[in-house]
Amino acid sequence: MNRKHLTQAECPVARSLEAVGDWWSLLIVRDAFFGKRRFGEFLSSLGVARNILTTRLKKLVAHGILETIPASDGSAYKEYVLTEKAKGLYLVLIALRQWGQGCMTNDGDQEMTLVDRRTRTPIQPLALRSADGRELGPEDVELVAVQ
Amino acid sequence: MNRKHLTQAECPVARSLEAVGDWWSLLIVRDAFFGKRRFGEFLSSLGVARNILTTRLKKLVAHGILETIPASDGSAYKEYVLTEKAKGLYLVLIALRQWGQGCMTNDGDQEMTLVDRRTRTPIQPLALRSADGRELGPEDVELVAVQ
DNA sequence: AGATGTGGTTGCACATTGCAACCACTTTTC
DNA sequence: GAAAAGTGGTTGCAATGTGCAACCACATCT
């Protein structure tokens, strides 16, 4: 993972992927959003090898995406919880979910949807919008330098 | 990358990551959105090893994210272009960009921003919204099964 | 105290990656 | 039209990363 190539470091996409672009990190974050906090919970939920999980959790903590706190149930174990910084990642996860549901649907899988907790109604699909609210496609935007 | 664990296959996030969750795929897609089409363009832009690029391009084509077409300049070479299916991924990239810009800013890097091509004004930041338009945080949503 | 659960670390076999060399074919240059 | 350079790969090898199982320290339960 020699991702520190010259042309990459300056792109925020690449920098994000540096933190969460590996095989397991985003799935750990996803489970954390689902309320999982303990080593064993991630372990059984993901089916990842223990040493890999250890490595990933450390990396996520090092990147400030997770932090360890004393266990909430009073036991001596620690728990991994999402930091404020990690909250922004839920948009990435939702975008992935949305894309996966639209384009990678499997046959016999239970359909799940995200609902607003207050109204119990499905959320709006994620969309890119101009300042005046028009929905934009990939070809409608351009990347420019801001001085 | 034994990601075909029992509990994973059913999650659209995991299925998306199956396709684009490895080290280079999303960066290739990003460059493709930037208009890159040729093997050599990706190669020099990403700094990836040639054999890895070959593998990734094949995988992306196999997943229907890229497709090969005869070169647009009339030469005998082929080009890799994004499929319709891939268009949905730009939301993922923008979410990553947004998160990376907010949380992973480096010091000496040129600030870039996405603008609407028509009005030349910055786009709205991506946000999760309820059906009635309220902006929602990660804790405001819940995943439910739809029958 | 003994058994079990939790949260790791270590060692090893295997898979993946990065790197460089090589190769077939195409395009340009002389 | 032959040589040189460019394009798009493939192959082999060394280094790194991953999955798996065993082990271990500590905590908790009985």
PDB file of N, CA, C and O in Angstrom, chain A residues 7-48:
ATOM      1  N   THR A   7       1.550  12.317  -6.674  1.00  0.00           N
ATOM      2  CA  THR A   7       0.344  12.955  -7.195  1.00  0.00           C
ATOM      3  C   THR A   7      -0.874  12.670  -6.342  1.00  0.00           C
ATOM      4  O   THR A   7      -1.931  13.241  -6.566  1.00  0.00           O
ATOM      5  N   GLN A   8      -0.726  11.789  -5.368  1.00  0.00           N
ATOM      6  CA  GLN A   8      -1.913  11.399  -4.617  1.00  0.00           C
ATOM      7  C   GLN A   8      -2.143  12.232  -3.376  1.00  0.00           C
ATOM      8  O   GLN A   8      -3.272  12.576  -3.037  1.00  0.00           O
ATOM      9  N   ALA A   9      -1.050  12.534  -2.692  1.00  0.00           N
ATOM     10  CA  ALA A   9      -1.165  13.104  -1.355  1.00  0.00           C
ATOM     11  C   ALA A   9      -2.031  14.356  -1.330  1.00  0.00           C
ATOM     12  O   ALA A   9      -2.710  14.630  -0.346  1.00  0.00           O
ATOM     13  N   GLU A  10      -2.054  15.066  -2.441  1.00  0.00           N
ATOM     14  CA  GLU A  10      -2.758  16.341  -2.413  1.00  0.00           C
ATOM     15  C   GLU A  10      -4.259  16.197  -2.620  1.00  0.00           C
ATOM     16  O   GLU A  10      -4.998  17.156  -2.440  1.00  0.00           O
ATOM     17  N   CYS A  11      -4.704  15.028  -3.009  1.00  0.00           N
ATOM     18  CA  CYS A  11      -6.131  14.853  -3.277  1.00  0.00           C
ATOM     19  C   CYS A  11      -6.847  14.382  -2.026  1.00  0.00           C
ATOM     20  O   CYS A  11      -6.460  13.381  -1.427  1.00  0.00           O
ATOM     21  N   PRO A  12      -7.878  15.103  -1.627  1.00  0.00           N
ATOM     22  CA  PRO A  12      -8.588  14.720  -0.398  1.00  0.00           C
ATOM     23  C   PRO A  12      -9.207  13.329  -0.494  1.00  0.00           C
ATOM     24  O   PRO A  12      -9.335  12.645   0.522  1.00  0.00           O
ATOM     25  N   VAL A  13      -9.584  12.926  -1.686  1.00  0.00           N
ATOM     26  CA  VAL A  13     -10.113  11.577  -1.845  1.00  0.00           C
ATOM     27  C   VAL A  13      -9.053  10.556  -1.466  1.00  0.00           C
ATOM     28  O   VAL A  13      -9.302   9.624  -0.699  1.00  0.00           O
ATOM     29  N   ALA A  14      -7.847  10.770  -1.999  1.00  0.00           N
ATOM     30  CA  ALA A  14      -6.765   9.844  -1.698  1.00  0.00           C
ATOM     31  C   ALA A  14      -6.413   9.870  -0.222  1.00  0.00           C
ATOM     32  O   ALA A  14      -6.141   8.830   0.376  1.00  0.00           O
ATOM     33  N   ARG A  15      -6.466  11.052   0.359  1.00  0.00           N
ATOM     34  CA  ARG A  15      -6.140  11.125   1.778  1.00  0.00           C
ATOM     35  C   ARG A  15      -7.188  10.425   2.621  1.00  0.00           C
ATOM     36  O   ARG A  15      -6.874   9.765   3.607  1.00  0.00           O
ATOM     37  N   SER A  16      -8.426  10.539   2.234  1.00  0.00           N
ATOM     38  CA  SER A  16      -9.470   9.799   2.942  1.00  0.00           C
ATOM     39  C   SER A  16      -9.236   8.306   2.822  1.00  0.00           C
ATOM     40  O   SER A  16      -9.339   7.565   3.795  1.00  0.00           O
ATOM     41  N   LEU A  17      -8.903   7.887   1.616  1.00  0.00           N
ATOM     42  CA  LEU A  17      -8.701   6.458   1.403  1.00  0.00           C
ATOM     43  C   LEU A  17      -7.488   5.955   2.170  1.00  0.00           C
ATOM     44  O   LEU A  17      -7.438   4.787   2.559  1.00  0.00           O
ATOM     45  N   GLU A  18      -6.537   6.833   2.375  1.00  0.00           N
ATOM     46  CA  GLU A  18      -5.380   6.463   3.189  1.00  0.00           C
ATOM     47  C   GLU A  18      -5.834   5.997   4.572  1.00  0.00           C
ATOM     48  O   GLU A  18      -5.285   5.073   5.145  1.00  0.00           O
ATOM     49  N   ALA A  19      -6.882   6.629   5.066  1.00  0.00           N
ATOM     50  CA  ALA A  19      -7.358   6.299   6.405  1.00  0.00           C
ATOM     51  C   ALA A  19      -8.335   5.127   6.401  1.00  0.00           C
ATOM     52  O   ALA A  19      -8.256   4.248   7.255  1.00  0.00           O
ATOM     53  N   VAL A  20      -9.240   5.119   5.469  1.00  0.00           N
ATOM     54  CA  VAL A  20     -10.308   4.115   5.525  1.00  0.00           C
ATOM     55  C   VAL A  20     -10.415   3.297   4.248  1.00  0.00           C
ATOM     56  O   VAL A  20     -11.408   2.604   4.047  1.00  0.00           O
ATOM     57  N   GLY A  21      -9.385   3.358   3.409  1.00  0.00           N
ATOM     58  CA  GLY A  21      -9.501   2.731   2.104  1.00  0.00           C
ATOM     59  C   GLY A  21      -9.092   1.274   2.064  1.00  0.00           C
ATOM     60  O   GLY A  21      -9.003   0.700   0.992  1.00  0.00           O
ATOM     61  N   ASP A  22      -8.836   0.676   3.186  1.00  0.00           N
ATOM     62  CA  ASP A  22      -8.408  -0.715   3.121  1.00  0.00           C
ATOM     63  C   ASP A  22      -9.585  -1.657   3.314  1.00  0.00           C
ATOM     64  O   ASP A  22     -10.724  -1.242   3.465  1.00  0.00           O
ATOM     65  N   TRP A  23      -9.264  -2.917   3.315  1.00  0.00           N
ATOM     66  CA  TRP A  23     -10.305  -3.925   3.233  1.00  0.00           C
ATOM     67  C   TRP A  23     -11.328  -3.871   4.355  1.00  0.00           C
ATOM     68  O   TRP A  23     -12.495  -4.152   4.163  1.00  0.00           O
ATOM     69  N   TRP A  24     -10.914  -3.558   5.548  1.00  0.00           N
ATOM     70  CA  TRP A  24     -11.838  -3.729   6.669  1.00  0.00           C
ATOM     71  C   TRP A  24     -12.290  -2.446   7.333  1.00  0.00           C
ATOM     72  O   TRP A  24     -13.349  -2.403   7.971  1.00  0.00           O
ATOM     73  N   SER A  25     -11.503  -1.401   7.222  1.00  0.00           N
ATOM     74  CA  SER A  25     -11.759  -0.205   8.035  1.00  0.00           C
ATOM     75  C   SER A  25     -13.172   0.331   7.888  1.00  0.00           C
ATOM     76  O   SER A  25     -13.839   0.630   8.890  1.00  0.00           O
ATOM     77  N   LEU A  26     -13.642   0.445   6.662  1.00  0.00           N
ATOM     78  CA  LEU A  26     -14.969   1.017   6.485  1.00  0.00           C
ATOM     79  C   LEU A  26     -16.056   0.123   7.059  1.00  0.00           C
ATOM     80  O   LEU A  26     -17.075   0.599   7.551  1.00  0.00           O
ATOM     81  N   LEU A  27     -15.810  -1.193   7.007  1.00  0.00           N
ATOM     82  CA  LEU A  27     -16.805  -2.105   7.589  1.00  0.00           C
ATOM     83  C   LEU A  27     -16.816  -1.990   9.104  1.00  0.00           C
ATOM     84  O   LEU A  27     -17.871  -2.091   9.736  1.00  0.00           O
ATOM     85  N   ILE A  28     -15.635  -1.765   9.681  1.00  0.00           N
ATOM     86  CA  ILE A  28     -15.580  -1.536  11.127  1.00  0.00           C
ATOM     87  C   ILE A  28     -16.353  -0.268  11.475  1.00  0.00           C
ATOM     88  O   ILE A  28     -17.159  -0.253  12.407  1.00  0.00           O
ATOM     89  N   VAL A  29     -16.130   0.774  10.695  1.00  0.00           N
ATOM     90  CA  VAL A  29     -16.821   2.031  10.943  1.00  0.00           C
ATOM     91  C   VAL A  29     -18.332   1.843  10.785  1.00  0.00           C
ATOM     92  O   VAL A  29     -19.127   2.335  11.589  1.00  0.00           O
ATOM     93  N   ARG A  30     -18.713   1.101   9.762  1.00  0.00           N
ATOM     94  CA  ARG A  30     -20.139   0.819   9.567  1.00  0.00           C
ATOM     95  C   ARG A  30     -20.727   0.151  10.802  1.00  0.00           C
ATOM     96  O   ARG A  30     -21.759   0.571  11.328  1.00  0.00           O
ATOM     97  N   ASP A  31     -20.038  -0.878  11.308  1.00  0.00           N
ATOM     98  CA  ASP A  31     -20.539  -1.567  12.494  1.00  0.00           C
ATOM     99  C   ASP A  31     -20.560  -0.642  13.699  1.00  0.00           C
ATOM    100  O   ASP A  31     -21.454  -0.732  14.541  1.00  0.00           O
ATOM    101  N   ALA A  32     -19.574   0.241  13.762  1.00  0.00           N
ATOM    102  CA  ALA A  32     -19.555   1.199  14.868  1.00  0.00           C
ATOM    103  C   ALA A  32     -20.782   2.105  14.797  1.00  0.00           C
ATOM    104  O   ALA A  32     -21.392   2.419  15.826  1.00  0.00           O
ATOM    105  N   PHE A  33     -21.168   2.493  13.581  1.00  0.00           N
ATOM    106  CA  PHE A  33     -22.386   3.293  13.438  1.00  0.00           C
ATOM    107  C   PHE A  33     -23.612   2.499  13.861  1.00  0.00           C
ATOM    108  O   PHE A  33     -24.604   3.049  14.308  1.00  0.00           O
ATOM    109  N   PHE A  34     -23.531   1.182  13.708  1.00  0.00           N
ATOM    110  CA  PHE A  34     -24.632   0.326  14.130  1.00  0.00           C
ATOM    111  C   PHE A  34     -24.601   0.071  15.631  1.00  0.00           C
ATOM    112  O   PHE A  34     -25.378  -0.730  16.142  1.00  0.00           O
ATOM    113  N   GLY A  35     -23.663   0.681  16.318  1.00  0.00           N
ATOM    114  CA  GLY A  35     -23.662   0.588  17.766  1.00  0.00           C
ATOM    115  C   GLY A  35     -22.674  -0.413  18.344  1.00  0.00           C
ATOM    116  O   GLY A  35     -22.591  -0.576  19.555  1.00  0.00           O
ATOM    117  N   LYS A  36     -21.931  -1.086  17.487  1.00  0.00           N
ATOM    118  CA  LYS A  36     -20.953  -2.035  18.017  1.00  0.00           C
ATOM    119  C   LYS A  36     -19.774  -1.269  18.608  1.00  0.00           C
ATOM    120  O   LYS A  36     -19.347  -0.257  18.076  1.00  0.00           O
ATOM    121  N   ARG A  37     -19.258  -1.782  19.710  1.00  0.00           N
ATOM    122  CA  ARG A  37     -18.203  -1.065  20.406  1.00  0.00           C
ATOM    123  C   ARG A  37     -17.059  -1.961  20.859  1.00  0.00           C
ATOM    124  O   ARG A  37     -15.946  -1.494  21.056  1.00  0.00           O
ATOM    125  N   ARG A  38     -17.339  -3.240  21.030  1.00  0.00           N
ATOM    126  CA  ARG A  38     -16.329  -4.096  21.643  1.00  0.00           C
ATOM    127  C   ARG A  38     -15.560  -4.903  20.618  1.00  0.00           C
ATOM    128  O   ARG A  38     -16.107  -5.281  19.569  1.00  0.00           O
ATOM    129  N   PHE A  39     -14.314  -5.192  20.952  1.00  0.00           N
ATOM    130  CA  PHE A  39     -13.452  -6.016  20.103  1.00  0.00           C
ATOM    131  C   PHE A  39     -14.193  -7.266  19.639  1.00  0.00           C
ATOM    132  O   PHE A  39     -14.247  -7.567  18.443  1.00  0.00           O
ATOM    133  N   GLY A  40     -14.789  -7.961  20.588  1.00  0.00           N
ATOM    134  CA  GLY A  40     -15.463  -9.206  20.246  1.00  0.00           C
ATOM    135  C   GLY A  40     -16.667  -9.008  19.340  1.00  0.00           C
ATOM    136  O   GLY A  40     -16.962  -9.863  18.513  1.00  0.00           O
ATOM    137  N   GLU A  41     -17.333  -7.877  19.490  1.00  0.00           N
ATOM    138  CA  GLU A  41     -18.485  -7.617  18.628  1.00  0.00           C
ATOM    139  C   GLU A  41     -18.037  -7.455  17.180  1.00  0.00           C
ATOM    140  O   GLU A  41     -18.630  -8.031  16.262  1.00  0.00           O
ATOM    141  N   PHE A  42     -17.009  -6.661  16.984  1.00  0.00           N
ATOM    142  CA  PHE A  42     -16.489  -6.497  15.629  1.00  0.00           C
ATOM    143  C   PHE A  42     -15.993  -7.828  15.087  1.00  0.00           C
ATOM    144  O   PHE A  42     -16.220  -8.183  13.941  1.00  0.00           O
ATOM    145  N   LEU A  43     -15.323  -8.547  15.955  1.00  0.00           N
ATOM    146  CA  LEU A  43     -14.725  -9.807  15.532  1.00  0.00           C
ATOM    147  C   LEU A  43     -15.768 -10.767  14.981  1.00  0.00           C
ATOM    148  O   LEU A  43     -15.622 -11.300  13.875  1.00  0.00           O
ATOM    149  N   SER A  44     -16.828 -10.969  15.744  1.00  0.00           N
ATOM    150  CA  SER A  44     -17.821 -11.945  15.289  1.00  0.00           C
ATOM    151  C   SER A  44     -18.683 -11.385  14.165  1.00  0.00           C
ATOM    152  O   SER A  44     -19.139 -12.113  13.291  1.00  0.00           O
ATOM    153  N   SER A  45     -18.889 -10.087  14.185  1.00  0.00           N
ATOM    154  CA  SER A  45     -19.727  -9.505  13.144  1.00  0.00           C
ATOM    155  C   SER A  45     -19.036  -9.521  11.788  1.00  0.00           C
ATOM    156  O   SER A  45     -19.661  -9.775  10.761  1.00  0.00           O
ATOM    157  N   LEU A  46     -17.738  -9.239  11.788  1.00  0.00           N
ATOM    158  CA  LEU A  46     -17.033  -9.094  10.517  1.00  0.00           C
ATOM    159  C   LEU A  46     -16.426 -10.393  10.016  1.00  0.00           C
ATOM    160  O   LEU A  46     -16.205 -10.558   8.829  1.00  0.00           O
ATOM    161  N   GLY A  47     -16.129 -11.311  10.941  1.00  0.00           N
ATOM    162  CA  GLY A  47     -15.444 -12.512  10.519  1.00  0.00           C
ATOM    163  C   GLY A  47     -14.019 -12.249  10.110  1.00  0.00           C
ATOM    164  O   GLY A  47     -13.439 -12.972   9.303  1.00  0.00           O
ATOM    165  N   VAL A  48     -13.439 -11.209  10.640  1.00  0.00           N
ATOM    166  CA  VAL A  48     -12.055 -10.861  10.323  1.00  0.00           C
ATOM    167  C   VAL A  48     -11.117 -11.573  11.299  1.00  0.00           C
ATOM    168  O   VAL A  48     -11.522 -11.935  12.403  1.00  0.00           O
TER     169      VAL A  48
END
